[in-house]
Amino acid sequence: MTTAPSTSTENPPADTLSPSSTHTTSVGVDMGDSASPEGNKVAVPEGSASTTHTSAPLLGSLNNTRVGDQSESEHDLTTEDGVRSYLAGTPFASTRVETLSGGSANYVYRLWLESPLEGEIQTAVLKHTKPYVREFKHVAFTDERQVFEVEALKRVASWVPKDLLVQVPRVHKFDHGAHAIIMDDAGEGSVTLKEFMKQGGPTVDMAVQIGKGIGEFLGSVHAWGTANRAELEVFQGHTQGKVLGARYYYGRLANFFLGKSGEPKLEDPPLLVDDATLAVLKEVGEETSQALQSANDHFVQGDFWPGNMLVALDKEGQLKRILVVDWEMARIGIPGVEVGQFAAEIYFCGRFHEDVCKETSKAVLDNFFAAYSAKFDVTDELARRALVHFGTHLAVVGPTVGWGPKDISREVALEGAKIIAGGHNAELALLKESAIGGLLNGR
């Protein structure tokens, strides 16, 4: 993902992001349609620089016809020529349209605009969806997922202070009928945080900034969602996101240690655990699957990992901004799961790429935990959920998306199983000594 959103997939992954121009997206079963309220007032998290904003309506076609007038664009937005034709005669008319690499679910393009937006914006990103997964057309994936993404982006953008390092892309236009979003571009030189880390891009000081910025951002998002539950009604319909997260992680957790993972690294020979650990994995899988699908209290981004964070540097090579993209999976969920997902991914950087990421991975995590807990109340339950998901991500994702060789992948999966077995009922003292202990340093 290297410019603006689409949704990431480590879920049935295409974890094959190029260092620039990358967008990814989650794949799953149908999710329900949802109405998209306009003009809603959004309260800002406590301590934010601004007060209350009224979000401008974003729905409508490029020609300003009503949404209901256009059930489908007459242009083929699955091709660059079709996109160019679609944009002709609009404020987004482009001299050049380029398909962005990475991801599997959507059609995503960089636009070189004929006339700069607002007098200075030279490029933008267009994201088009179909009611299926782009690379797996037999897999249904409702195109109404864009409604959830736009609603999430406009709400979060309304209160995030503009001087913060971590931002979300602004939506310039949402053509509901054509299933097209036009949004900010992180820039041609932008790179996913995952690739930036793996390439040895950040210094330790820069890693401190990254961890702090992302922790502040995620903590603020969770705090905002908790304080503004009326704003979240639109996301109640995103049942596909709930089902996908539950099935991808917890519906198959135990199978990874029964020789049924489908991952060659884990099946030759089968990666097994003792009966007591296996029983815990089954119990945790069932309980957490149910909890994810019945969650009703908190707003989550839905796929919060470094592949959905685009790092842009200034001319001096210093951090300019980080865009958090791909909000298609934004929904009602469990905050600790997002914390655990991000933490596990940064851990992978140091575990699989120790030569370039050992120090920076630690710096990102330490500062992420501290900044997050300063913005959002970390209960024992949240910490426990974060630890269990950290372990689950190690077990399910670590061996399956090409992070590293077979031997380390198997070690990481077993580490994950051990963390789950020891952490699912952990009390405060043990949580403070665990992989997510930095969340609890103030306790």
Short mmCIF file of C-alpha atoms in Angstrom, two decimals:
data_model
loop_
_atom_site.label_atom_id
_atom_site.label_comp_id
_atom_site.label_asym_id
_atom_site.label_seq_id
_atom_site.Cartn_x
_atom_site.Cartn_y
_atom_site.Cartn_z
CA MET A 1 0.00 0.00 0.00
CA THR A 2 1.75 3.01 -0.97
CA THR A 3 -0.57 5.78 -1.35
CA ALA A 4 -3.98 5.44 0.02
CA PRO A 5 -6.32 2.76 1.22
CA SER A 6 -7.84 -0.37 0.02
CA THR A 7 -7.78 -3.01 2.85
CA SER A 8 -4.96 -5.14 3.81
CA THR A 9 -4.71 -8.79 3.75
CA GLU A 10 -2.94 -10.94 5.87
CA ASN A 11 -6.32 -12.60 5.70
CA PRO A 12 -6.11 -15.13 3.28
CA PRO A 13 -3.08 -13.09 2.52
CA ALA A 14 -1.57 -11.40 -0.22
CA ASP A 15 1.19 -10.32 2.04
CA THR A 16 3.23 -9.43 -1.01
CA LEU A 17 3.37 -5.69 -0.85
CA SER A 18 5.86 -3.88 -2.97
CA PRO A 19 7.91 -1.19 -1.23
CA SER A 20 5.87 1.49 -2.90
CA SER A 21 2.50 1.86 -4.56
CA THR A 22 0.88 -0.85 -2.50
CA HIS A 23 -2.68 -1.42 -1.40
CA THR A 24 -4.07 -4.57 0.09
CA THR A 25 -7.42 -5.87 1.11
CA SER A 26 -9.20 -8.43 3.20
CA VAL A 27 -11.09 -11.30 1.68
CA GLY A 28 -14.12 -13.08 3.10
CA VAL A 29 -17.79 -13.92 3.04
CA ASP A 30 -20.60 -11.49 2.29
CA MET A 31 -21.26 -8.73 4.77
CA GLY A 32 -24.51 -6.88 5.14
CA ASP A 33 -25.31 -3.56 3.50
CA SER A 34 -25.38 -0.49 5.65
CA ALA A 35 -26.79 2.99 5.34
CA SER A 36 -24.34 5.86 5.32
CA PRO A 37 -25.34 8.84 7.45
CA GLU A 38 -24.15 12.25 6.35
CA GLY A 39 -23.42 15.45 8.22
CA ASN A 40 -22.87 13.74 11.56
CA LYS A 41 -21.21 15.61 14.37
CA VAL A 42 -18.08 13.98 15.67
CA ALA A 43 -16.78 14.62 19.17
CA VAL A 44 -13.02 14.80 19.54
CA PRO A 45 -11.08 12.69 22.05
CA GLU A 46 -10.21 14.48 25.25
CA GLY A 47 -7.06 16.52 24.88
CA SER A 48 -7.40 16.95 21.11
CA ALA A 49 -6.53 20.25 19.53
CA SER A 50 -10.00 20.88 18.15
CA THR A 51 -13.53 20.60 19.46
CA THR A 52 -16.44 19.41 17.36
CA HIS A 53 -16.61 19.19 13.57
CA THR A 54 -19.45 18.61 11.18
CA SER A 55 -18.43 16.15 8.52
CA ALA A 56 -19.28 17.18 4.96
CA PRO A 57 -21.35 14.80 2.86
CA LEU A 58 -19.11 12.64 0.70
CA LEU A 59 -21.66 10.50 -1.11
CA GLY A 60 -22.65 11.23 -4.68
CA SER A 61 -21.44 10.72 -8.21
CA LEU A 62 -18.74 12.80 -9.85
CA ASN A 63 -21.46 14.55 -11.83
CA ASN A 64 -23.30 15.46 -8.62
CA THR A 65 -26.30 13.25 -9.42
CA ARG A 66 -28.05 11.57 -6.55
CA VAL A 67 -26.59 8.27 -5.41
CA GLY A 68 -29.75 6.45 -6.38
CA ASP A 69 -29.49 7.67 -9.96
CA GLN A 70 -26.38 5.69 -10.71
CA SER A 71 -26.39 2.00 -9.84
CA GLU A 72 -23.23 1.31 -11.81
CA SER A 73 -20.75 3.45 -13.72
CA GLU A 74 -20.93 3.30 -17.51
CA HIS A 75 -17.13 3.26 -17.49
CA ASP A 76 -14.99 0.19 -16.90
CA LEU A 77 -13.09 1.11 -13.75
CA THR A 78 -11.14 -2.13 -13.85
CA THR A 79 -8.87 -0.60 -16.51
CA GLU A 80 -6.66 2.48 -16.61
CA ASP A 81 -8.34 3.72 -19.80
CA GLY A 82 -11.75 3.30 -18.22
CA VAL A 83 -10.68 5.30 -15.17
CA ARG A 84 -9.25 8.05 -17.36
CA SER A 85 -12.51 8.24 -19.30
CA TYR A 86 -14.56 8.23 -16.10
CA LEU A 87 -12.60 11.18 -14.72
CA ALA A 88 -12.62 13.28 -17.90
CA GLY A 89 -14.39 16.59 -17.46
CA THR A 90 -14.32 16.41 -13.65
CA PRO A 91 -12.03 18.11 -11.13
CA PHE A 92 -10.13 14.81 -11.04
CA ALA A 93 -9.37 14.61 -14.78
CA SER A 94 -5.94 13.03 -15.10
CA THR A 95 -3.07 13.13 -17.54
CA ARG A 96 -1.91 9.75 -16.34
CA VAL A 97 -3.47 6.81 -14.49
CA GLU A 98 -1.30 4.04 -13.06
CA THR A 99 -2.39 0.78 -11.45
CA LEU A 100 -0.90 0.34 -8.00
CA SER A 101 0.61 -2.99 -7.07
CA GLY A 102 -0.15 -5.10 -4.03
CA GLY A 103 -3.41 -6.36 -2.64
CA SER A 104 -6.00 -8.67 -4.07
CA ALA A 105 -9.50 -7.32 -3.47
CA ASN A 106 -9.73 -3.92 -5.17
CA TYR A 107 -8.71 -1.95 -8.24
CA VAL A 108 -6.46 0.89 -7.08
CA TYR A 109 -4.86 3.63 -9.17
CA ARG A 110 -2.64 6.67 -8.77
CA LEU A 111 -3.97 9.72 -10.61
CA TRP A 112 -1.78 12.50 -11.99
CA LEU A 113 -4.26 15.38 -12.00
CA GLU A 114 -4.54 17.85 -14.87
CA SER A 115 -5.25 20.66 -12.42
CA PRO A 116 -4.00 20.51 -8.82
CA LEU A 117 -6.69 20.11 -6.18
CA GLU A 118 -6.85 23.03 -3.77
CA GLY A 119 -4.06 24.57 -5.81
CA GLU A 120 -1.40 22.14 -4.60
CA ILE A 121 -2.44 18.47 -4.66
CA GLN A 122 -0.79 16.96 -7.74
CA THR A 123 -1.74 13.29 -7.32
CA ALA A 124 -4.58 11.33 -5.78
CA VAL A 125 -5.65 7.71 -5.46
CA LEU A 126 -8.80 6.11 -6.84
CA LYS A 127 -10.04 2.87 -5.33
CA HIS A 128 -12.74 0.86 -7.09
CA THR A 129 -14.52 -2.21 -5.74
CA LYS A 130 -16.53 -5.01 -7.26
CA PRO A 131 -18.84 -7.37 -5.35
CA TYR A 132 -16.06 -9.93 -5.39
CA VAL A 133 -12.35 -10.20 -4.72
CA ARG A 134 -10.35 -8.89 -7.68
CA GLU A 135 -7.89 -11.77 -7.83
CA PHE A 136 -10.42 -14.42 -6.76
CA LYS A 137 -13.60 -13.52 -8.58
CA HIS A 138 -15.42 -16.57 -7.25
CA VAL A 139 -15.12 -15.11 -3.73
CA ALA A 140 -18.05 -12.80 -2.96
CA PHE A 141 -17.12 -9.58 -1.16
CA THR A 142 -19.86 -6.95 -1.05
CA ASP A 143 -18.97 -3.66 -2.70
CA GLU A 144 -20.80 -1.93 0.16
CA ARG A 145 -17.55 -2.36 2.07
CA GLN A 146 -16.64 1.06 0.72
CA VAL A 147 -19.42 2.63 2.77
CA PHE A 148 -17.74 1.44 5.96
CA GLU A 149 -14.36 2.68 4.79
CA VAL A 150 -15.61 6.15 3.87
CA GLU A 151 -17.59 6.50 7.07
CA ALA A 152 -14.55 5.52 9.13
CA LEU A 153 -12.19 7.81 7.25
CA LYS A 154 -14.40 10.89 7.43
CA ARG A 155 -15.13 10.40 11.12
CA VAL A 156 -11.52 9.87 12.15
CA ALA A 157 -10.23 12.65 9.87
CA SER A 158 -12.67 15.10 11.49
CA TRP A 159 -10.90 15.04 14.85
CA VAL A 160 -7.28 13.99 14.26
CA PRO A 161 -5.14 17.12 14.80
CA LYS A 162 -3.43 18.05 11.54
CA ASP A 163 -0.03 18.41 13.19
CA LEU A 164 0.13 14.78 14.33
CA LEU A 165 2.61 12.46 12.62
CA VAL A 166 -0.03 9.78 12.00
CA GLN A 167 -3.00 10.70 9.83
CA VAL A 168 -5.66 9.14 7.63
CA PRO A 169 -6.14 10.01 3.96
CA ARG A 170 -8.83 12.55 3.24
CA VAL A 171 -11.65 11.40 1.01
CA HIS A 172 -12.15 13.89 -1.82
CA LYS A 173 -15.07 12.08 -3.41
CA PHE A 174 -17.11 8.93 -2.89
CA ASP A 175 -19.16 7.90 -5.91
CA HIS A 176 -21.37 5.27 -4.36
CA GLY A 177 -22.99 4.26 -7.63
CA ALA A 178 -19.66 3.67 -9.36
CA HIS A 179 -18.11 2.20 -6.20
CA ALA A 180 -15.17 4.58 -6.41
CA ILE A 181 -13.34 6.51 -3.71
CA ILE A 182 -10.90 9.31 -4.57
CA MET A 183 -8.57 10.08 -1.70
CA ASP A 184 -5.20 11.44 -0.66
CA ASP A 185 -2.04 9.91 -2.06
CA ALA A 186 0.80 9.30 0.37
CA GLY A 187 3.20 10.01 -2.50
CA GLU A 188 5.27 8.16 -5.06
CA GLY A 189 8.14 7.64 -2.66
CA SER A 190 6.02 6.32 0.19
CA VAL A 191 6.55 2.82 1.53
CA THR A 192 4.67 0.57 3.91
CA LEU A 193 5.95 0.56 7.46
CA LYS A 194 6.54 -3.17 7.14
CA GLU A 195 8.89 -2.69 4.20
CA PHE A 196 10.47 0.38 5.77
CA MET A 197 11.36 -1.66 8.84
CA LYS A 198 12.58 -4.69 6.87
CA GLN A 199 14.79 -2.50 4.70
CA GLY A 200 16.46 -1.00 7.78
CA GLY A 201 15.00 2.40 6.94
CA PRO A 202 14.43 3.94 10.37
CA THR A 203 17.09 4.96 12.84
CA VAL A 204 16.42 4.13 16.47
CA ASP A 205 15.36 7.74 17.07
CA MET A 206 12.99 7.51 14.13
CA ALA A 207 11.64 4.20 15.46
CA VAL A 208 10.85 5.96 18.74
CA GLN A 209 8.84 8.56 16.82
CA ILE A 210 7.03 5.89 14.85
CA GLY A 211 6.06 3.87 17.90
CA LYS A 212 4.93 6.92 19.82
CA GLY A 213 2.94 8.31 16.91
CA ILE A 214 1.15 5.06 16.12
CA GLY A 215 0.43 4.38 19.79
CA GLU A 216 -1.07 7.84 20.26
CA PHE A 217 -3.14 7.42 17.13
CA LEU A 218 -4.57 3.99 17.94
CA GLY A 219 -5.20 4.89 21.57
CA SER A 220 -7.03 8.02 20.45
CA VAL A 221 -9.12 6.08 17.94
CA HIS A 222 -10.19 3.61 20.60
CA ALA A 223 -10.89 6.40 23.09
CA TRP A 224 -12.98 8.28 20.52
CA GLY A 225 -15.02 5.19 19.70
CA THR A 226 -15.70 4.47 23.35
CA ALA A 227 -16.77 8.05 24.05
CA ASN A 228 -18.93 8.44 20.94
CA ARG A 229 -20.93 5.26 20.60
CA ALA A 230 -23.77 6.97 18.77
CA GLU A 231 -21.30 7.60 15.95
CA LEU A 232 -20.71 3.89 15.59
CA GLU A 233 -24.20 2.75 14.64
CA VAL A 234 -23.28 2.69 10.95
CA PHE A 235 -20.62 0.06 11.64
CA GLN A 236 -23.00 -2.37 13.32
CA GLY A 237 -23.85 -3.77 9.91
CA HIS A 238 -20.30 -4.87 9.18
CA THR A 239 -20.88 -8.46 10.19
CA GLN A 240 -18.57 -9.72 7.45
CA GLY A 241 -15.63 -8.09 9.18
CA LYS A 242 -16.48 -9.83 12.43
CA VAL A 243 -16.89 -13.22 10.81
CA LEU A 244 -13.70 -12.86 8.80
CA GLY A 245 -11.53 -11.96 11.78
CA ALA A 246 -12.95 -14.76 13.87
CA ARG A 247 -12.58 -17.43 11.20
CA TYR A 248 -9.20 -16.44 9.86
CA TYR A 249 -7.50 -16.43 13.25
CA TYR A 250 -9.45 -18.37 15.80
CA GLY A 251 -11.52 -20.70 13.67
CA ARG A 252 -8.38 -22.50 12.56
CA LEU A 253 -5.98 -21.91 15.46
CA ALA A 254 -6.00 -25.46 16.81
CA ASN A 255 -5.61 -26.94 13.33
CA PHE A 256 -2.17 -25.39 13.07
CA PHE A 257 -1.03 -27.85 15.72
CA LEU A 258 -2.94 -30.85 14.41
CA GLY A 259 -1.15 -31.10 11.08
CA LYS A 260 -4.14 -29.46 9.36
CA SER A 261 -2.86 -25.95 8.69
CA GLY A 262 -2.38 -26.37 4.96
CA GLU A 263 1.02 -24.70 5.41
CA PRO A 264 3.91 -26.88 4.20
CA LYS A 265 6.30 -25.38 6.75
CA LEU A 266 4.15 -26.77 9.55
CA GLU A 267 3.21 -30.15 8.09
CA ASP A 268 6.55 -31.70 7.18
CA PRO A 269 6.66 -33.01 9.82
CA PRO A 270 3.40 -31.99 11.53
CA LEU A 271 3.92 -29.32 14.20
CA LEU A 272 2.35 -30.69 17.37
CA VAL A 273 1.85 -29.54 20.96
CA ASP A 274 0.97 -31.48 24.09
CA ASP A 275 -2.64 -32.34 24.88
CA ALA A 276 -3.00 -29.71 27.59
CA THR A 277 -1.82 -26.91 25.30
CA LEU A 278 -4.02 -28.16 22.48
CA ALA A 279 -7.04 -28.11 24.78
CA VAL A 280 -6.31 -24.48 25.66
CA LEU A 281 -5.94 -23.55 21.98
CA LYS A 282 -9.33 -25.09 21.22
CA GLU A 283 -10.94 -23.32 24.17
CA VAL A 284 -9.38 -19.97 23.29
CA GLY A 285 -10.36 -20.38 19.65
CA GLU A 286 -14.00 -20.99 20.50
CA GLU A 287 -14.26 -18.28 23.16
CA THR A 288 -12.49 -15.59 21.15
CA SER A 289 -14.40 -16.38 17.96
CA GLN A 290 -17.63 -15.85 19.85
CA ALA A 291 -16.34 -12.68 21.51
CA LEU A 292 -15.28 -11.17 18.19
CA GLN A 293 -18.62 -11.86 16.56
CA SER A 294 -20.66 -10.56 19.49
CA ALA A 295 -18.50 -7.47 20.18
CA ASN A 296 -20.72 -4.44 20.67
CA ASP A 297 -18.81 -1.76 22.55
CA HIS A 298 -15.69 -0.53 20.76
CA PHE A 299 -14.71 0.83 17.36
CA VAL A 300 -11.66 -0.74 15.70
CA GLN A 301 -9.81 -0.08 12.45
CA GLY A 302 -10.12 -3.77 11.72
CA ASP A 303 -6.77 -4.55 10.11
CA PHE A 304 -4.18 -2.57 12.03
CA TRP A 305 -0.82 -3.80 10.82
CA PRO A 306 2.30 -2.16 9.33
CA GLY A 307 1.30 -3.09 5.79
CA ASN A 308 -1.57 -0.62 6.13
CA MET A 309 0.66 2.23 7.23
CA LEU A 310 2.40 4.33 4.59
CA VAL A 311 5.58 6.14 5.58
CA ALA A 312 6.47 9.35 3.76
CA LEU A 313 9.83 11.08 4.29
CA ASP A 314 10.75 14.69 3.60
CA LYS A 315 13.63 15.84 1.39
CA GLU A 316 16.05 15.47 4.30
CA GLY A 317 15.03 11.87 4.89
CA GLN A 318 13.13 12.64 8.08
CA LEU A 319 9.64 11.43 8.90
CA LYS A 320 7.02 13.57 7.22
CA ARG A 321 3.87 11.62 7.99
CA ILE A 322 2.40 8.16 8.29
CA LEU A 323 -0.97 7.46 6.69
CA VAL A 324 -3.09 4.67 8.13
CA VAL A 325 -5.02 3.27 5.18
CA ASP A 326 -7.39 0.46 4.25
CA TRP A 327 -10.37 0.97 6.54
CA GLU A 328 -12.70 -1.46 4.75
CA MET A 329 -12.74 -3.67 7.82
CA ALA A 330 -13.59 -0.87 10.27
CA ARG A 331 -16.21 -2.25 12.61
CA ILE A 332 -17.27 -2.86 16.18
CA GLY A 333 -14.59 -5.05 17.71
CA ILE A 334 -12.11 -5.71 20.50
CA PRO A 335 -9.34 -3.12 21.04
CA GLY A 336 -6.87 -5.59 22.50
CA VAL A 337 -6.93 -7.62 19.30
CA GLU A 338 -5.69 -4.62 17.30
CA VAL A 339 -2.96 -3.95 19.82
CA GLY A 340 -1.85 -7.57 19.66
CA GLN A 341 -1.88 -7.65 15.86
CA PHE A 342 0.32 -4.58 15.48
CA ALA A 343 2.68 -5.71 18.25
CA ALA A 344 3.10 -9.15 16.71
CA GLU A 345 3.90 -7.69 13.30
CA ILE A 346 6.59 -5.42 14.72
CA TYR A 347 7.93 -8.38 16.69
CA PHE A 348 8.22 -10.29 13.39
CA CYS A 349 10.46 -7.54 12.04
CA GLY A 350 12.95 -8.08 14.84
CA ARG A 351 12.56 -11.86 14.91
CA PHE A 352 12.93 -12.57 11.20
CA HIS A 353 15.17 -9.62 10.31
CA GLU A 354 17.30 -9.32 13.40
CA ASP A 355 20.26 -7.91 11.48
CA VAL A 356 18.41 -4.69 10.61
CA CYS A 357 15.40 -4.58 12.95
CA LYS A 358 16.45 -5.82 16.38
CA GLU A 359 16.89 -2.39 17.97
CA THR A 360 14.30 -0.53 15.94
CA SER A 361 11.64 -3.17 16.50
CA LYS A 362 12.10 -2.86 20.26
CA ALA A 363 12.04 0.93 20.07
CA VAL A 364 8.78 0.93 18.11
CA LEU A 365 7.10 -1.52 20.49
CA ASP A 366 8.24 0.13 23.72
CA ASN A 367 7.00 3.52 22.59
CA PHE A 368 3.84 2.17 21.00
CA PHE A 369 2.79 0.52 24.25
CA ALA A 370 3.58 3.58 26.36
CA ALA A 371 1.81 6.02 24.05
CA TYR A 372 -1.25 3.81 23.60
CA SER A 373 -1.75 3.34 27.33
CA ALA A 374 -1.45 7.10 27.85
CA LYS A 375 -4.43 7.63 25.52
CA PHE A 376 -6.67 4.68 26.37
CA ASP A 377 -7.37 2.89 29.62
CA VAL A 378 -5.62 -0.48 29.56
CA THR A 379 -7.58 -2.89 31.70
CA ASP A 380 -6.40 -6.38 32.60
CA GLU A 381 -8.93 -7.70 30.10
CA LEU A 382 -7.57 -5.54 27.27
CA ALA A 383 -4.01 -6.61 28.08
CA ARG A 384 -5.06 -10.26 28.20
CA ARG A 385 -6.80 -9.98 24.82
CA ALA A 386 -3.74 -8.27 23.39
CA LEU A 387 -1.43 -11.01 24.67
CA VAL A 388 -3.63 -13.83 23.39
CA HIS A 389 -3.91 -12.22 19.98
CA PHE A 390 -0.17 -11.57 19.93
CA GLY A 391 0.33 -15.29 20.41
CA THR A 392 -2.36 -16.18 17.90
CA HIS A 393 -0.83 -13.91 15.27
CA LEU A 394 2.52 -15.61 15.83
CA ALA A 395 0.93 -19.02 15.40
CA VAL A 396 -1.36 -18.33 12.45
CA VAL A 397 0.35 -15.56 10.47
CA GLY A 398 4.05 -15.96 11.25
CA PRO A 399 4.49 -19.24 9.35
CA THR A 400 2.12 -18.51 6.47
CA VAL A 401 2.96 -15.20 4.79
CA GLY A 402 6.59 -15.58 3.86
CA TRP A 403 8.27 -13.86 6.78
CA GLY A 404 11.19 -16.26 6.93
CA PRO A 405 12.62 -19.77 6.68
CA LYS A 406 10.94 -22.95 7.83
CA ASP A 407 12.91 -23.44 11.05
CA ILE A 408 12.23 -19.96 12.42
CA SER A 409 8.62 -20.08 11.26
CA ARG A 410 8.04 -23.28 13.24
CA GLU A 411 9.75 -21.79 16.29
CA VAL A 412 7.55 -18.70 16.08
CA ALA A 413 4.37 -20.77 15.80
CA LEU A 414 5.33 -22.74 18.91
CA GLU A 415 6.15 -19.49 20.72
CA GLY A 416 2.64 -18.34 19.87
CA ALA A 417 1.05 -21.50 21.25
CA LYS A 418 3.06 -21.16 24.46
CA ILE A 419 2.05 -17.52 24.86
CA ILE A 420 -1.63 -18.37 24.42
CA ALA A 421 -1.47 -21.27 26.88
CA GLY A 422 0.25 -19.15 29.51
CA GLY A 423 -1.63 -15.93 28.91
CA HIS A 424 -5.30 -16.70 28.39
CA ASN A 425 -6.01 -16.59 32.13
CA ALA A 426 -3.01 -14.49 33.16
CA GLU A 427 -3.29 -12.12 36.09
CA LEU A 428 -1.69 -8.68 36.26
CA ALA A 429 1.73 -9.79 37.53
CA LEU A 430 2.21 -12.23 34.65
CA LEU A 431 0.81 -9.81 32.10
CA LYS A 432 3.35 -7.20 33.17
CA GLU A 433 6.17 -9.66 32.46
CA SER A 434 4.78 -10.72 29.09
CA ALA A 435 5.38 -9.61 25.52
CA ILE A 436 2.78 -6.84 25.92
CA GLY A 437 3.94 -5.81 29.39
CA GLY A 438 4.78 -2.32 28.19
CA LEU A 439 1.06 -1.57 28.14
CA LEU A 440 1.02 -1.88 31.92
CA ASN A 441 4.12 0.03 32.98
CA GLY A 442 1.98 2.61 34.73
CA ARG A 443 0.17 0.02 36.85
#
